[in-house]
Amino acid sequence: MPYSFELSPRQRELQRQVQEFTQKHVAPVAAKVDETDVIPRELIKIMRNPPYKYTAAWIPKKFDGLELDRLDICILMEEIAYASLPIATLIEVSGVTTLVIGFGGSEELKQKYLSRHAKGEIFAAFSLTEEGAGSDAGSIQTRAEKSGDDYILNGEKRLVSMAELADIFIIFAKTDPTKRRRSISAFVVEKDFPGVSLGKRRTCFGVKGHQTFDLVLKDCHVPIENRIGEEGRGFKYALMTFDDTRPTLACGYVGLARAALDIALKFAKKRETFGKPLIEHEAIKFPITEIATEIECARLLAYKAAWLADNGLWHKKEASMAKYYGAELAVKAAMAAMKTLGGFGSTTEYPIERFLRDATTFTVAQGSPEIQRLVIARELLK
Ligand SMILES: Cc1cc2nc3c(=O)[nH]c(=O)nc-3n(C[C@H](O)[C@H](O)[C@H](O)COP(=O)(O)OP(=O)(O)OC[C@H]3O[C@@H](n4cnc5c(N)ncnc54)[C@H](O)[C@@H]3O)c2cc1C
């Protein structure tokens, strides 16, 4: 597929539709979501059902999904995150869960869970992190012991996004605790399986509404057919998934940065100090031009990674570059906007303080910037 710097007519139409959706459904509730720490169930329902079905973006048409390209999902993420990063993360959580099933799951498993997810009947959460294992995910302790036709899962998970909303969990557990990554398998665990319970809620200072919980697995019997793919391949499916979802998350950061830039620009053109608009002062103008330039860079990096993914080309390095660059840009853009707005920047009259909390909190999701750098280094040294 040839590379173009222009969106295709189909992509422009998608962008227009998502902008319309965002203006109608997301922008009006964004501040309230932050204030109440709850995404309205009505909005989630709208995002899961026709005509939008955005949470089915990653699911093949064969299983009733939208089967959008990764680049299309970049557009989706940027436009929704322009109004609210936490609401956009519904699409990312849908990605990290449905892709793991898509990469490794049997036809029966896909039919059973992807189709229902695509129809808006169920929602999935992703559960890898534990108390002693975040970046170093190979050291998870959750056990999966085979017993007849079941696996018995025991362990405690941390920071499971949108766990309260979830009907199923993608759980990563080890069949051999003496080994690392190669003994990790992935399972679909239904929330109603005996032995599954939500633990403590971990309140974050940003991405309000996104909500993260602990998850407890106590002698939880999971049928063998709910193992995703082969035993010991779970971590591989997780990494394949992140290679595809990091570019789209990067575009979520771009959306937030663009929103911060627009507010800063508008303010700087209107407000005057010492007889001229703020934008005429170089100390204000230059950081704004830097952010505008870096937004272009971040979007291009993410689009390139997504384009490589869409064309079946190796894109691990580019995905991590896009993710780390985008995450750091979002924080930088929110900080620059806060500085531009002076004292008003940190008041709740403007969404800048929310952007700063959202950007900072979500920097580590799907791997911190340091971990992205380690991935890039590993690829460079190959
Ligand atoms: C809002 C939110 C939502 C989340 N949602 C989910 C979810 O749905 N499912 C899930 O499984 N997890 C989720 N997480 C967890 C997230 O993936 C982890 O927090 C992240 O991977 C980092 O792990 P950690 O917190 O254990 O930090 P650690 O791994 O302990 O790292 C601490 C710090 O040290 C740095 N560091 C670690 N190792 C190195 C190294 N080798 N070199 C340099 N620096 C290093 C890290 O970058 C970090 O800054 C979520 C987290 C947040 C904040």
Short mmCIF file of C-alpha atoms and ligand atoms in Angstrom, two decimals:
data_model
loop_
_atom_site.label_atom_id
_atom_site.label_comp_id
_atom_site.label_asym_id
_atom_site.label_seq_id
_atom_site.Cartn_x
_atom_site.Cartn_y
_atom_site.Cartn_z
CA MET A 1 0.00 0.00 0.00
CA PRO A 2 1.54 3.37 -0.97
CA TYR A 3 2.23 5.84 1.82
CA SER A 4 0.48 9.19 1.70
CA PHE A 5 0.63 12.25 3.95
CA GLU A 6 -3.02 12.94 3.15
CA LEU A 7 -5.85 11.03 4.79
CA SER A 8 -7.89 9.12 2.23
CA PRO A 9 -11.48 10.30 1.54
CA ARG A 10 -12.70 7.35 3.67
CA GLN A 11 -10.41 8.31 6.57
CA ARG A 12 -11.45 11.98 6.32
CA GLU A 13 -15.08 10.89 6.50
CA LEU A 14 -14.30 8.73 9.56
CA GLN A 15 -12.54 11.71 11.15
CA ARG A 16 -15.55 13.92 10.47
CA GLN A 17 -17.93 11.35 11.97
CA VAL A 18 -15.79 10.95 15.10
CA GLN A 19 -15.51 14.72 15.52
CA GLU A 20 -19.29 14.94 15.31
CA PHE A 21 -19.66 12.10 17.83
CA THR A 22 -17.16 13.78 20.18
CA GLN A 23 -18.88 17.15 20.00
CA LYS A 24 -22.26 15.60 20.64
CA HIS A 25 -21.49 12.95 23.25
CA VAL A 26 -18.01 13.39 24.77
CA ALA A 27 -17.24 17.12 25.08
CA PRO A 28 -20.45 17.91 27.01
CA VAL A 29 -19.67 15.34 29.75
CA ALA A 30 -15.84 15.49 29.91
CA ALA A 31 -15.63 17.86 32.90
CA LYS A 32 -18.38 15.99 34.76
CA VAL A 33 -16.59 12.66 34.22
CA ASP A 34 -13.49 14.21 35.80
CA GLU A 35 -15.46 15.65 38.69
CA THR A 36 -17.47 12.52 39.50
CA ASP A 37 -14.85 9.92 38.50
CA VAL A 38 -17.54 8.04 36.57
CA ILE A 39 -18.08 7.61 32.82
CA PRO A 40 -21.88 7.62 32.34
CA ARG A 41 -23.16 4.13 31.49
CA GLU A 42 -25.35 5.73 28.84
CA LEU A 43 -22.27 7.04 27.00
CA ILE A 44 -20.56 3.65 27.24
CA LYS A 45 -23.69 2.07 25.77
CA ILE A 46 -23.63 4.55 22.89
CA MET A 47 -19.96 3.76 22.19
CA ARG A 48 -20.61 0.01 22.21
CA ASN A 49 -23.68 -0.05 20.00
CA PRO A 50 -24.61 0.90 16.42
CA PRO A 51 -24.14 3.23 14.67
CA TYR A 52 -20.76 3.83 16.42
CA LYS A 53 -19.59 0.47 17.86
CA TYR A 54 -16.21 2.06 18.63
CA THR A 55 -15.34 -0.61 21.20
CA ALA A 56 -15.56 -3.13 18.35
CA ALA A 57 -12.99 -1.21 16.28
CA TRP A 58 -10.36 -3.96 16.59
CA ILE A 59 -12.65 -6.95 16.04
CA PRO A 60 -12.83 -8.62 12.59
CA LYS A 61 -16.05 -8.23 10.59
CA LYS A 62 -16.37 -12.01 10.68
CA PHE A 63 -17.14 -11.63 14.40
CA ASP A 64 -19.41 -8.59 13.91
CA GLY A 65 -16.64 -6.06 14.57
CA LEU A 66 -15.76 -2.90 12.63
CA GLU A 67 -12.33 -4.28 11.61
CA LEU A 68 -10.84 -0.80 11.32
CA ASP A 69 -7.23 -0.33 10.25
CA ARG A 70 -4.80 0.62 13.03
CA LEU A 71 -4.44 3.99 11.31
CA ASP A 72 -8.22 4.47 11.43
CA ILE A 73 -8.10 3.76 15.17
CA CYS A 74 -5.34 6.39 15.50
CA ILE A 75 -7.83 8.90 14.07
CA LEU A 76 -10.55 7.67 16.41
CA MET A 77 -8.29 7.98 19.46
CA GLU A 78 -7.01 11.45 18.62
CA GLU A 79 -10.47 12.91 18.09
CA ILE A 80 -12.05 11.43 21.22
CA ALA A 81 -9.02 12.21 23.41
CA TYR A 82 -9.20 15.81 22.16
CA ALA A 83 -12.22 16.09 24.47
CA SER A 84 -11.43 13.38 27.03
CA LEU A 85 -8.50 10.96 27.32
CA PRO A 86 -10.29 8.77 29.91
CA ILE A 87 -13.28 8.28 27.62
CA ALA A 88 -10.93 7.47 24.71
CA THR A 89 -9.29 4.78 26.84
CA LEU A 90 -12.45 2.67 26.43
CA ILE A 91 -11.16 2.03 22.92
CA GLU A 92 -7.67 1.14 24.16
CA VAL A 93 -8.99 -1.27 26.80
CA SER A 94 -11.12 -2.88 24.08
CA GLY A 95 -7.98 -3.15 21.95
CA VAL A 96 -5.67 -4.78 24.49
CA THR A 97 -8.29 -7.38 25.36
CA THR A 98 -9.87 -8.30 22.03
CA LEU A 99 -6.50 -8.40 20.25
CA VAL A 100 -5.10 -10.97 22.71
CA ILE A 101 -8.08 -13.22 21.93
CA GLY A 102 -7.72 -12.38 18.23
CA PHE A 103 -4.00 -13.25 18.13
CA GLY A 104 -4.12 -16.47 20.10
CA GLY A 105 -7.69 -17.66 20.60
CA SER A 106 -9.34 -20.66 18.98
CA GLU A 107 -12.21 -20.08 16.53
CA GLU A 108 -14.65 -21.19 19.25
CA LEU A 109 -13.21 -18.71 21.76
CA LYS A 110 -13.38 -15.88 19.21
CA GLN A 111 -16.93 -16.80 18.27
CA LYS A 112 -17.93 -16.97 21.92
CA TYR A 113 -16.31 -13.78 23.22
CA LEU A 114 -15.36 -11.49 20.32
CA SER A 115 -18.82 -11.66 18.75
CA ARG A 116 -20.49 -10.80 22.05
CA HIS A 117 -18.00 -7.99 22.68
CA ALA A 118 -18.65 -6.62 19.20
CA LYS A 119 -22.40 -6.68 19.79
CA GLY A 120 -21.96 -4.70 23.01
CA GLU A 121 -23.16 -7.61 25.15
CA ILE A 122 -19.93 -7.97 27.13
CA PHE A 123 -16.87 -5.86 27.94
CA ALA A 124 -13.37 -7.17 28.70
CA ALA A 125 -10.59 -5.96 31.02
CA PHE A 126 -6.86 -6.75 30.76
CA SER A 127 -5.02 -8.09 33.79
CA LEU A 128 -1.26 -8.57 33.79
CA THR A 129 0.15 -6.25 36.50
CA GLU A 130 0.70 -7.46 40.07
CA GLU A 131 2.05 -5.94 43.27
CA GLY A 132 5.61 -7.07 42.46
CA ALA A 133 5.40 -7.12 38.66
CA GLY A 134 4.58 -4.15 36.42
CA SER A 135 7.39 -3.26 34.03
CA ASP A 136 9.00 -6.60 34.84
CA ALA A 137 5.89 -8.53 33.85
CA GLY A 138 7.89 -11.76 33.46
CA SER A 139 7.98 -12.02 37.25
CA ILE A 140 4.22 -12.30 37.81
CA GLN A 141 3.25 -14.78 40.54
CA THR A 142 -0.33 -15.71 39.64
CA ARG A 143 -0.46 -19.48 39.20
CA ALA A 144 -2.42 -21.63 36.76
CA GLU A 145 -2.33 -25.30 37.74
CA LYS A 146 -3.85 -27.92 35.50
CA SER A 147 -6.47 -30.12 37.14
CA GLY A 148 -8.46 -32.45 34.89
CA ASP A 149 -10.28 -30.35 32.28
CA ASP A 150 -9.62 -27.11 34.16
CA TYR A 151 -6.85 -24.81 35.24
CA ILE A 152 -7.02 -23.56 38.82
CA LEU A 153 -5.97 -19.91 39.06
CA ASN A 154 -4.65 -18.30 42.23
CA GLY A 155 -3.20 -14.83 42.61
CA GLU A 156 -3.82 -11.12 43.01
CA LYS A 157 -3.78 -8.59 40.22
CA ARG A 158 -3.35 -4.81 40.43
CA LEU A 159 -4.50 -1.74 38.50
CA VAL A 160 -7.04 -3.49 36.27
CA SER A 161 -8.61 -0.77 34.14
CA MET A 162 -12.40 -0.67 33.95
CA ALA A 163 -12.66 -3.90 35.94
CA GLU A 164 -16.02 -2.97 37.41
CA LEU A 165 -17.48 -2.63 33.93
CA ALA A 166 -15.99 -5.93 32.75
CA ASP A 167 -17.85 -9.18 32.19
CA ILE A 168 -14.66 -11.05 31.29
CA PHE A 169 -10.99 -10.65 32.19
CA ILE A 170 -7.92 -11.51 30.14
CA ILE A 171 -5.75 -12.98 32.89
CA PHE A 172 -2.05 -13.77 32.60
CA ALA A 173 -0.82 -16.57 34.88
CA LYS A 174 2.14 -18.93 35.13
CA THR A 175 1.97 -22.69 34.77
CA ASP A 176 5.54 -23.02 36.08
CA PRO A 177 6.55 -20.44 38.71
CA THR A 178 10.26 -21.24 38.33
CA LYS A 179 10.21 -19.94 34.77
CA ARG A 180 9.62 -16.44 33.46
CA ARG A 181 7.88 -15.27 30.29
CA ARG A 182 7.68 -18.67 28.57
CA SER A 183 5.52 -20.11 31.31
CA ILE A 184 2.91 -17.34 31.09
CA SER A 185 -0.42 -18.30 29.57
CA ALA A 186 -3.45 -16.09 28.93
CA PHE A 187 -7.00 -17.06 29.91
CA VAL A 188 -10.48 -15.70 29.43
CA VAL A 189 -12.00 -15.63 32.92
CA GLU A 190 -15.65 -14.73 33.29
CA LYS A 191 -16.46 -12.47 36.21
CA ASP A 192 -19.06 -14.98 37.42
CA PHE A 193 -16.63 -17.90 37.62
CA PRO A 194 -16.44 -18.96 41.30
CA GLY A 195 -13.26 -17.61 42.91
CA VAL A 196 -13.15 -14.28 41.02
CA SER A 197 -13.68 -11.09 42.99
CA LEU A 198 -12.89 -7.42 42.66
CA GLY A 199 -10.51 -6.11 45.29
CA LYS A 200 -9.58 -2.63 46.38
CA ARG A 201 -10.20 0.29 44.10
CA ARG A 202 -6.96 2.18 43.32
CA THR A 203 -7.92 5.81 42.92
CA CYS A 204 -5.70 7.72 40.49
CA PHE A 205 -5.29 11.49 40.41
CA GLY A 206 -5.94 11.62 36.68
CA VAL A 207 -7.92 9.79 33.97
CA LYS A 208 -10.93 10.04 36.26
CA GLY A 209 -13.74 7.73 35.24
CA HIS A 210 -11.26 5.16 33.91
CA GLN A 211 -11.19 3.46 37.36
CA THR A 212 -8.65 0.79 38.28
CA PHE A 213 -9.18 -2.12 40.67
CA ASP A 214 -7.37 -5.07 42.21
CA LEU A 215 -8.61 -8.46 41.12
CA VAL A 216 -8.46 -11.54 43.33
CA LEU A 217 -8.38 -15.11 42.00
CA LYS A 218 -8.89 -17.77 44.64
CA ASP A 219 -9.07 -21.39 43.50
CA CYS A 220 -10.78 -20.17 40.37
CA HIS A 221 -11.55 -23.04 37.97
CA VAL A 222 -11.13 -22.05 34.33
CA PRO A 223 -12.00 -24.56 31.57
CA ILE A 224 -9.04 -25.56 29.38
CA GLU A 225 -10.89 -24.25 26.32
CA ASN A 226 -10.69 -20.75 27.87
CA ARG A 227 -6.90 -20.77 27.59
CA ILE A 228 -5.97 -18.35 24.81
CA GLY A 229 -3.77 -20.21 22.32
CA GLU A 230 -0.96 -22.48 23.38
CA GLU A 231 0.29 -22.91 26.92
CA GLY A 232 3.26 -20.61 27.58
CA ARG A 233 2.44 -18.22 24.70
CA GLY A 234 0.40 -15.70 26.70
CA PHE A 235 3.18 -13.17 27.12
CA LYS A 236 3.92 -13.29 23.41
CA TYR A 237 0.28 -12.46 22.61
CA ALA A 238 0.46 -9.55 25.09
CA LEU A 239 3.57 -8.15 23.39
CA MET A 240 2.04 -8.55 19.91
CA THR A 241 -1.01 -6.71 21.21
CA PHE A 242 1.01 -3.80 22.65
CA ASP A 243 2.83 -3.40 19.33
CA ASP A 244 -0.55 -2.61 17.78
CA THR A 245 -2.16 -0.61 20.59
CA ARG A 246 0.80 1.63 21.46
CA PRO A 247 0.54 3.66 18.21
CA THR A 248 -3.18 4.23 18.76
CA LEU A 249 -2.63 5.21 22.40
CA ALA A 250 0.08 7.58 21.13
CA CYS A 251 -2.64 9.29 19.09
CA GLY A 252 -4.71 9.63 22.25
CA TYR A 253 -1.80 11.62 23.71
CA VAL A 254 -1.70 13.68 20.49
CA GLY A 255 -5.40 14.50 20.91
CA LEU A 256 -4.81 15.74 24.45
CA ALA A 257 -1.76 17.78 23.37
CA ARG A 258 -3.72 19.33 20.49
CA ALA A 259 -6.52 20.35 22.84
CA ALA A 260 -4.00 21.95 25.24
CA LEU A 261 -2.36 23.79 22.34
CA ASP A 262 -5.68 25.14 21.02
CA ILE A 263 -6.64 26.50 24.44
CA ALA A 264 -3.20 28.04 24.96
CA LEU A 265 -3.25 29.68 21.52
CA LYS A 266 -6.73 31.11 21.95
CA PHE A 267 -5.82 32.50 25.37
CA ALA A 268 -2.46 33.91 24.23
CA LYS A 269 -4.04 35.73 21.28
CA LYS A 270 -6.67 37.38 23.47
CA ARG A 271 -4.89 38.21 26.71
CA GLU A 272 -2.66 41.27 26.77
CA THR A 273 0.25 42.03 29.09
CA PHE A 274 2.50 45.07 28.89
CA GLY A 275 0.53 46.50 25.97
CA LYS A 276 0.51 43.52 23.60
CA PRO A 277 -1.07 40.08 23.27
CA LEU A 278 0.75 37.31 25.14
CA ILE A 279 1.47 35.55 21.85
CA GLU A 280 3.68 38.49 20.84
CA HIS A 281 6.04 37.70 23.74
CA GLU A 282 8.69 35.26 22.59
CA ALA A 283 8.74 33.46 25.95
CA ILE A 284 5.15 32.42 25.24
CA LYS A 285 5.32 32.12 21.45
CA PHE A 286 8.32 29.77 21.26
CA PRO A 287 7.05 27.02 23.60
CA ILE A 288 3.76 27.09 21.67
CA THR A 289 5.57 26.65 18.35
CA GLU A 290 7.59 23.79 19.84
CA ILE A 291 4.43 22.00 20.97
CA ALA A 292 2.81 22.52 17.55
CA THR A 293 5.89 21.00 15.88
CA GLU A 294 6.06 18.08 18.29
CA ILE A 295 2.37 17.30 17.76
CA GLU A 296 3.13 16.86 14.05
CA CYS A 297 6.13 14.64 14.89
CA ALA A 298 4.15 12.51 17.36
CA ARG A 299 1.27 11.99 14.93
CA LEU A 300 3.63 11.08 12.09
CA LEU A 301 5.47 8.57 14.29
CA ALA A 302 2.20 6.99 15.37
CA TYR A 303 0.81 6.92 11.83
CA LYS A 304 3.99 5.29 10.55
CA ALA A 305 3.86 2.58 13.22
CA ALA A 306 0.16 2.02 12.49
CA TRP A 307 0.79 1.95 8.74
CA LEU A 308 3.53 -0.67 9.20
CA ALA A 309 1.13 -2.73 11.34
CA ASP A 310 -1.66 -2.42 8.77
CA ASN A 311 0.73 -3.65 6.10
CA GLY A 312 1.93 -6.62 8.12
CA LEU A 313 5.43 -5.16 8.56
CA TRP A 314 7.60 -5.34 11.70
CA HIS A 315 6.81 -2.28 13.82
CA LYS A 316 7.92 -2.95 17.40
CA LYS A 317 10.51 -0.16 17.46
CA GLU A 318 8.21 2.39 15.81
CA ALA A 319 5.31 1.49 18.14
CA SER A 320 7.47 2.13 21.22
CA MET A 321 8.92 5.32 19.72
CA ALA A 322 5.39 6.63 19.10
CA LYS A 323 4.22 5.64 22.58
CA TYR A 324 7.06 7.20 24.54
CA TYR A 325 7.26 10.34 22.43
CA GLY A 326 3.49 10.85 22.57
CA ALA A 327 3.29 10.28 26.33
CA GLU A 328 6.02 12.80 27.07
CA LEU A 329 4.55 15.31 24.61
CA ALA A 330 1.14 15.16 26.32
CA VAL A 331 2.69 16.13 29.68
CA LYS A 332 4.84 18.82 28.04
CA ALA A 333 1.88 20.31 26.14
CA ALA A 334 -0.29 20.44 29.26
CA MET A 335 2.57 22.10 31.19
CA ALA A 336 3.17 24.65 28.40
CA ALA A 337 -0.54 25.47 28.28
CA MET A 338 -0.62 25.87 32.05
CA LYS A 339 2.26 28.31 31.88
CA THR A 340 0.58 30.27 29.08
CA LEU A 341 -2.61 30.66 31.09
CA GLY A 342 -0.70 31.88 34.14
CA GLY A 343 -2.74 31.70 37.34
CA PHE A 344 -5.87 30.71 35.42
CA GLY A 345 -4.17 27.57 34.08
CA SER A 346 -4.39 25.71 37.34
CA THR A 347 -8.00 26.66 38.09
CA THR A 348 -10.85 24.36 37.21
CA GLU A 349 -12.27 27.12 34.96
CA TYR A 350 -10.06 25.62 32.26
CA PRO A 351 -9.45 21.93 31.48
CA ILE A 352 -5.66 22.35 31.52
CA GLU A 353 -5.17 21.04 35.07
CA ARG A 354 -7.31 18.02 34.07
CA PHE A 355 -5.14 17.48 30.98
CA LEU A 356 -2.01 17.58 33.13
CA ARG A 357 -3.42 15.03 35.58
CA ASP A 358 -4.65 12.79 32.73
CA ALA A 359 -1.37 12.96 30.79
CA THR A 360 0.77 12.28 33.85
CA THR A 361 -1.36 9.40 35.10
CA PHE A 362 -1.63 7.61 31.79
CA THR A 363 2.06 7.85 30.88
CA VAL A 364 2.79 4.38 32.30
CA ALA A 365 -0.18 2.55 30.77
CA GLN A 366 0.98 -0.15 28.33
CA GLY A 367 4.53 0.37 29.58
CA SER A 368 6.32 3.44 30.96
CA PRO A 369 8.50 5.70 28.77
CA GLU A 370 11.59 3.99 30.24
CA ILE A 371 10.29 0.58 29.16
CA GLN A 372 9.58 1.94 25.66
CA ARG A 373 13.20 3.14 25.51
CA LEU A 374 14.39 -0.33 26.54
CA VAL A 375 12.31 -1.88 23.74
CA ILE A 376 13.72 0.62 21.22
CA ALA A 377 17.28 -0.06 22.41
CA ARG A 378 16.76 -3.82 22.10
CA GLU A 379 15.53 -3.38 18.52
CA LEU A 380 18.45 -1.05 17.66
CA LEU A 381 20.98 -3.52 19.06
CA LYS A 382 19.57 -6.53 17.20
C1 LIG B 1 -4.25 4.40 35.02
C2 LIG B 1 -3.57 3.08 34.90
C3 LIG B 1 -4.22 2.03 34.28
C4 LIG B 1 -3.61 0.77 34.21
N1 LIG B 1 -4.29 -0.27 33.64
C5 LIG B 1 -3.77 -1.51 33.65
C6 LIG B 1 -4.53 -2.62 33.16
O1 LIG B 1 -5.66 -2.46 32.68
N2 LIG B 1 -3.98 -3.85 33.24
C7 LIG B 1 -2.72 -4.06 33.74
O2 LIG B 1 -2.29 -5.21 33.76
N3 LIG B 1 -1.97 -3.02 34.21
C8 LIG B 1 -2.47 -1.76 34.19
N4 LIG B 1 -1.76 -0.70 34.69
C9 LIG B 1 -0.44 -0.95 35.26
C10 LIG B 1 0.70 -0.44 34.39
O3 LIG B 1 0.83 -1.23 33.24
C11 LIG B 1 1.97 -0.45 35.27
O4 LIG B 1 1.79 0.53 36.28
C12 LIG B 1 3.22 -0.15 34.47
O5 LIG B 1 3.53 -1.22 33.62
C13 LIG B 1 4.42 0.11 35.39
O6 LIG B 1 4.55 -0.89 36.34
P1 LIG B 1 4.72 -0.55 37.90
O7 LIG B 1 3.67 0.42 38.26
O8 LIG B 1 4.78 -1.82 38.64
O9 LIG B 1 6.10 0.20 38.01
P2 LIG B 1 7.55 -0.47 38.14
O10 LIG B 1 7.69 -1.54 37.14
O11 LIG B 1 7.80 -0.82 39.55
O12 LIG B 1 8.46 0.76 37.74
C14 LIG B 1 8.64 1.90 38.60
C15 LIG B 1 9.44 2.95 37.84
O13 LIG B 1 10.72 2.42 37.49
C16 LIG B 1 10.92 2.47 36.08
N5 LIG B 1 11.64 1.26 35.68
C17 LIG B 1 11.30 -0.03 35.95
N6 LIG B 1 12.22 -0.86 35.43
C18 LIG B 1 13.14 -0.09 34.80
C19 LIG B 1 14.33 -0.36 34.06
N7 LIG B 1 14.73 -1.61 33.82
N8 LIG B 1 15.03 0.68 33.57
C20 LIG B 1 14.61 1.96 33.77
N9 LIG B 1 13.50 2.28 34.47
C21 LIG B 1 12.77 1.27 34.97
C22 LIG B 1 9.53 2.54 35.48
O14 LIG B 1 9.55 3.19 34.22
C23 LIG B 1 8.78 3.35 36.52
O15 LIG B 1 8.99 4.72 36.29
C24 LIG B 1 -2.31 0.58 34.75
C25 LIG B 1 -1.65 1.66 35.35
C26 LIG B 1 -2.27 2.89 35.43
C27 LIG B 1 -1.56 4.02 36.11
#
